[in-house]
Coordinates of C-alpha atoms in Angstrom, one line a residue:
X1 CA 96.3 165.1 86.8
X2 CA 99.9 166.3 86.3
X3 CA 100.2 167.4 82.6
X4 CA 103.6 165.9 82.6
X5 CA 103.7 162.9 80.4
X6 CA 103.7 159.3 82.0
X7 CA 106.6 157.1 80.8
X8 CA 106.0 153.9 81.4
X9 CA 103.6 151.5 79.0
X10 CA 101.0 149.3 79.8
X11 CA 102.5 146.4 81.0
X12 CA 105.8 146.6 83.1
X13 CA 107.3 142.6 83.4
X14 CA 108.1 142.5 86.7
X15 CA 111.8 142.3 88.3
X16 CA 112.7 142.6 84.9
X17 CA 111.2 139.2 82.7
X18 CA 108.2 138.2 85.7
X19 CA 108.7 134.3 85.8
X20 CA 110.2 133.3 82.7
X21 CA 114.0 134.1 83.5
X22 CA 115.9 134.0 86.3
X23 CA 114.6 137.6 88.2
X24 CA 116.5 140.7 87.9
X25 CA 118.9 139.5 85.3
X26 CA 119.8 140.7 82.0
X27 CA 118.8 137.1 80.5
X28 CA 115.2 138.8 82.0
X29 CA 115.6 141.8 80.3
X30 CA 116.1 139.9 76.7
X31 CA 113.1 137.6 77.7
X32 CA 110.7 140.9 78.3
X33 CA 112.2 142.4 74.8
X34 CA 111.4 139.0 73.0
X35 CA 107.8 139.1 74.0
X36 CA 107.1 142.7 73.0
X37 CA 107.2 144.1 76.4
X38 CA 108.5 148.1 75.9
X39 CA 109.0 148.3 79.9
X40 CA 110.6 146.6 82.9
X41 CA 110.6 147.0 86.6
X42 CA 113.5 146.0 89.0
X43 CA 115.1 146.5 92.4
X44 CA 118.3 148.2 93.3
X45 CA 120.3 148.3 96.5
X46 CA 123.9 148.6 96.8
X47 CA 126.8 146.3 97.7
X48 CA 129.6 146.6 100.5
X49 CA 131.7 148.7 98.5
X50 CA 128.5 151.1 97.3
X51 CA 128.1 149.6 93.8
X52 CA 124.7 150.0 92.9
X53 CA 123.4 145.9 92.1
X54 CA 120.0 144.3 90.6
X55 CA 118.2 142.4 93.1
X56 CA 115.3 142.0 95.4
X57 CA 116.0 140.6 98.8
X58 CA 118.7 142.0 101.2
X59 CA 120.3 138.7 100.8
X60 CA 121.4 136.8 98.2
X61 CA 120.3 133.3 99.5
X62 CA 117.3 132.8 97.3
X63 CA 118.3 133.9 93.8
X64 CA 121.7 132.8 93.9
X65 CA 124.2 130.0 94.6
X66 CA 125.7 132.0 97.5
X67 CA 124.9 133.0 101.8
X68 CA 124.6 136.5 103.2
X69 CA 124.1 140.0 102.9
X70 CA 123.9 142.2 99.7
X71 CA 125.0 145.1 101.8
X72 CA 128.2 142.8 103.7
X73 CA 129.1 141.6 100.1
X74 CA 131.8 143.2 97.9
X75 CA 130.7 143.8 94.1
X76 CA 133.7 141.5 93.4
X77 CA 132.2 138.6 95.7
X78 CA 128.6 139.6 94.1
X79 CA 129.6 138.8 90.9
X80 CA 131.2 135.0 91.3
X81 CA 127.5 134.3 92.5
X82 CA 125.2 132.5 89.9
X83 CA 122.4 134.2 89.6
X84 CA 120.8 131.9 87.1
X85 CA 121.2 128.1 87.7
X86 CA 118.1 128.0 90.5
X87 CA 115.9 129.2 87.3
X88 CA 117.0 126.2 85.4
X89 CA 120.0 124.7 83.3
X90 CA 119.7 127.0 80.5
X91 CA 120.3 130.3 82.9
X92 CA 123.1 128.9 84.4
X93 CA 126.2 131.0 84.7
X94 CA 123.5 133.6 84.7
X95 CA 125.3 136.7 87.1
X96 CA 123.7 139.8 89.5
X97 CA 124.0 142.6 87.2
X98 CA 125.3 146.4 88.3
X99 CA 122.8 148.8 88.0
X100 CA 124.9 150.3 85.1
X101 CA 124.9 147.1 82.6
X102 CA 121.3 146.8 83.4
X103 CA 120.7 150.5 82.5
X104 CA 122.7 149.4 78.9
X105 CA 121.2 147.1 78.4
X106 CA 117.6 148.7 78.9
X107 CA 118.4 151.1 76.5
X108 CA 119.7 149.2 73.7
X109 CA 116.5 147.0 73.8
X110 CA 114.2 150.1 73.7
X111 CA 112.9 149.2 77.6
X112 CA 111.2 151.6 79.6
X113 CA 112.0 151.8 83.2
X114 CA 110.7 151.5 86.7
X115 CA 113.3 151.5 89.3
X116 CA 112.3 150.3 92.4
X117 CA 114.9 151.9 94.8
X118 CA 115.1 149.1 97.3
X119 CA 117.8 149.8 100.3
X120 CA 119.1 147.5 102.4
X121 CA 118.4 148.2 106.4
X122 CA 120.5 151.7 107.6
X123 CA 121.6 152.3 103.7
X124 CA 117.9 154.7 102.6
X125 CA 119.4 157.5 102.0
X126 CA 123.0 156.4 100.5
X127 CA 121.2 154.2 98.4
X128 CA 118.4 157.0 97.1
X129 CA 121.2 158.8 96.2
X130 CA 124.1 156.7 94.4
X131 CA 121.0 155.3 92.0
X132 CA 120.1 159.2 90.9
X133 CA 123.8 159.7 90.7
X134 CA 124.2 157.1 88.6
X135 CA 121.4 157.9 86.1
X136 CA 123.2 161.8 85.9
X137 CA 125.8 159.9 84.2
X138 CA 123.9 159.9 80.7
X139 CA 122.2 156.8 81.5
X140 CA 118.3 158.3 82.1
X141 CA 118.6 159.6 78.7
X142 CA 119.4 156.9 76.9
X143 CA 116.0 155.1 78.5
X144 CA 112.8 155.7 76.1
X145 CA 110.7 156.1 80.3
X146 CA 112.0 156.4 83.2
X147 CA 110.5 156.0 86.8
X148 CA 111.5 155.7 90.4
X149 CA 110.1 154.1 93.1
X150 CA 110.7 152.9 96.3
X151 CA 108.8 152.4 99.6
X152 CA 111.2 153.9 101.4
X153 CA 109.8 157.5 101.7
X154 CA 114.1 158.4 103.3
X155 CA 115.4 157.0 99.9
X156 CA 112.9 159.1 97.9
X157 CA 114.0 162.2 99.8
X158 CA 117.2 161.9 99.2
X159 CA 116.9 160.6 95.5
X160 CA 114.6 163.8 94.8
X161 CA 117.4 166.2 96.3
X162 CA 119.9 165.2 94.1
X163 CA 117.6 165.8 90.7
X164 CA 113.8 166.6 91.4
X165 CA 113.6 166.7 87.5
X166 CA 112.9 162.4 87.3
X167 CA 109.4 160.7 87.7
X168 CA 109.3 159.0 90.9
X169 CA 106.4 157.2 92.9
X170 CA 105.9 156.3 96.5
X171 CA 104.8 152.3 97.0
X172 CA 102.1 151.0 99.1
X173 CA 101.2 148.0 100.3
X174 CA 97.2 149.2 101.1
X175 CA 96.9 152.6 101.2
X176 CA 97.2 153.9 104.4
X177 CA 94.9 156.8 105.6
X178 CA 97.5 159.3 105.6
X179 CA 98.7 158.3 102.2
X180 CA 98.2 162.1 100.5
X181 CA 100.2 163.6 103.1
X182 CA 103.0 161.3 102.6
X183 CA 102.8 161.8 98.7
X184 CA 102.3 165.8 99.3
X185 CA 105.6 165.7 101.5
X186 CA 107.6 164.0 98.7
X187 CA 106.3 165.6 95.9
X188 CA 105.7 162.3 94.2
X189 CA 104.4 162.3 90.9
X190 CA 102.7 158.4 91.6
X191 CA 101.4 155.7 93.8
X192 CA 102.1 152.6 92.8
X193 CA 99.8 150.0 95.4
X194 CA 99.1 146.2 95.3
X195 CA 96.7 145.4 93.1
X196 CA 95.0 143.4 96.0
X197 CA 93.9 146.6 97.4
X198 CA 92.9 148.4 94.7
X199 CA 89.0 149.1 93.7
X200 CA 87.6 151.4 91.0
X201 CA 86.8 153.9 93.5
X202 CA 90.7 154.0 95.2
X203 CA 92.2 154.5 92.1
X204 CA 89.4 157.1 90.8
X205 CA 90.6 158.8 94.3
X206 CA 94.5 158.6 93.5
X207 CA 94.0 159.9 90.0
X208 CA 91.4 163.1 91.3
X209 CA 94.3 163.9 93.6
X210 CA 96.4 164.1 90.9
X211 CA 98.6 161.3 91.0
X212 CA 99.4 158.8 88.2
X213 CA 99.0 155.1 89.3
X214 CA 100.6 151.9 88.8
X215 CA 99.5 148.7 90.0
X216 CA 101.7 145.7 91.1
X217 CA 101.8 142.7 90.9
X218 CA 98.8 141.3 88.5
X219 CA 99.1 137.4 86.3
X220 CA 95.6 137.5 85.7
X221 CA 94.5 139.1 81.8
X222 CA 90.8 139.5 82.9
X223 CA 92.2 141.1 86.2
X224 CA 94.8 143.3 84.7
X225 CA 92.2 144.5 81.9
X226 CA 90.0 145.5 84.6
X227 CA 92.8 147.8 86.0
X228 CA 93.1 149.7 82.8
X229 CA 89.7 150.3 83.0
X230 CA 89.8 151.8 86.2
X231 CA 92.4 154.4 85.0
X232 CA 95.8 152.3 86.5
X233 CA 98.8 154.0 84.1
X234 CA 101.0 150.8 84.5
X235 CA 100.1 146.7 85.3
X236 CA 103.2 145.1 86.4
X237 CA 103.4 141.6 86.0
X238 CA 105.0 138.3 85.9
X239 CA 103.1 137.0 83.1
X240 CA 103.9 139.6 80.5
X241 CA 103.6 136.6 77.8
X242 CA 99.4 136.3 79.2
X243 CA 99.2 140.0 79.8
X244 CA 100.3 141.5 77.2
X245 CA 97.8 140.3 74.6
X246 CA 95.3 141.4 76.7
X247 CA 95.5 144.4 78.8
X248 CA 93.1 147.5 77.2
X249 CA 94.8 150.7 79.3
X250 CA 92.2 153.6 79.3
X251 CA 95.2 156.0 80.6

C-alpha cells in the first residue's frame, strides 16, 4: 500500500448530493455539506467552446430542460438550461455548473473531491487535460482531498502528463483480467469498481497490489458497512443521509 495518504473520507455522496438534489449541482453540493458529508463525487466533460461543465451524460436531455449534445453546446447555451426543475419545484432555476464554481464552492464548504473525468466521444484526451489545467489554477489547493478518476484510461494519460503529482484512479465496471496491467501502465494510485462486483477477497487483492480502493455506487448501510470491512477507502453513495450514520471504514 502506497504510503501516500488517501484523501477522500468514508462516504463520497455521489454526483455531488446522491438523490436528494437535483445531480451535479451546487444545490447538491449544499445538500451533501448539510448532512455532514466531508466529500463529493462528480462528472466533468467539456462544452463546445472547451469550458470544463458538471454533468453526467453526453447529453443534456435527462437532467435538464433542454435537447442535445454537451460537446455541440456552447457554455453560453449550457447555462440558460435548468438544471433543477425535473428534481422538483424547489430546485427550479437550478443551472449546470462550470467546473470552476463547483471547485469554489467545494472548498468553501470543506468538501473533499472525487472527480470523475467523464469525456464526451473523440474529446479523452482534451478533456483529461483542460480538468488538470484547471485545478493548476490554485483550485486543488484550496480542496481539503482531491482525486481523479475516470474510465477512460486516454483521459488519465493525458491528465497525468500535465501534473503526475494528483491522486487519480482508473474505474471499472468488474474487473477485467488484465486490470493490473492497465493500472501499472497508468501509474494509478486506485481502482474504484462497482460495488456489484466486489467480494472480500477482490478487494483484499486490489489493496495486496497496492492500490487504494473505492467502491461505487452503494444505498444500502448494512452493505456499505460491509465494504469498510473489507478494506474499501471510499463508499460512494446516493443515500449519504442512510449511509453516513452507519458506515464503520477499517481503512
Amino acid at each position: 500500500m502506497s504510503a501516500v495518504a488517501w484523501p477522500l473520507p468514508a462516504v463520497l455522496a455521489h454526483r455531488c448530493g446522491g438523490a436528494l438534489a437535483p445531480e451535479n449541482t451546487l444545490a447538491g453540493l449544499s445538500v451533501a455539506a448539510a448532512l455532514g458529508c466531508r466529500g463529493v463525487e462528480f462528472d466533468v466533460m467539456l462544452s463546445a467552446d472547451g469550458v470544463p461543465v458538471v454533468i453526467h451524460d453526453e447529453t443534456v436531455d435527462r437532467t435538464t430542460d433542454g435537447r442535445g449534445c454537451v460537446s455541440a453546446l456552447s457554455l453560453a447555451e449550457l447555462r440558460r438550461l435548468d438544471a433543477g426543475a425535473w428534481r422538483g419545484p424547489a430546485f427550479a432555476g437550478e443551472r449546470l455548473p462550470t467546473l470552476v464554481e463547483t471547485l469554489e464552492r467545494c472548498a468553501s464548504l470543506g468538501l473533499a473531491v472525487n472527480l470523475e473525468i467523464k469525456p464526451a466521444t473523440g474529446h479523452d484526451v482534451d478533456t483529461g487535460r483542460v480538468v488538470v489545467e484547471t485545478l493548476l489554477q490554485g483550485f486543488a489547493d484550496a480542496l481539503t482531498g482531491l482525486v481523479l478518476s475516470s474510465f477512460s484510461e486516454s483521459s488519465l494519460a493525458a491528465a497525468r502528463a500535465v501534473c503526475p503529482d494528483f491522486q487519480y484512479g482508473l474505474l471499472f465496471g468488474e474487473l477485467p483480467e488484465d486490470w493490473g496491467t492497465r493500472a501499472g501502465a497508468l501509474q494509478v494510485d486506485a481502482i474504484h469498481a462497482d460495488t456489484r462486483y466486489l467480494s472480500a477477497a477482490t478487494v483484499a487483492q486490489l489493496r495486496d497490489a497496492g492500490y487504494r480502493v473505492a467502491a461505487y455506487t452503494e444505498n444500502d448501510p448494512v452493505l456499505a458497512t460491509r465494504l469498510g470491512r473489507w478494506g474499501v477507502d471510499s463508499v460512494i453513495t446516493d443515500r449519504p443521509d442512510v449511509v453516513l450514520d452507519s458506515v464503520i471504514m477499517t481503512a
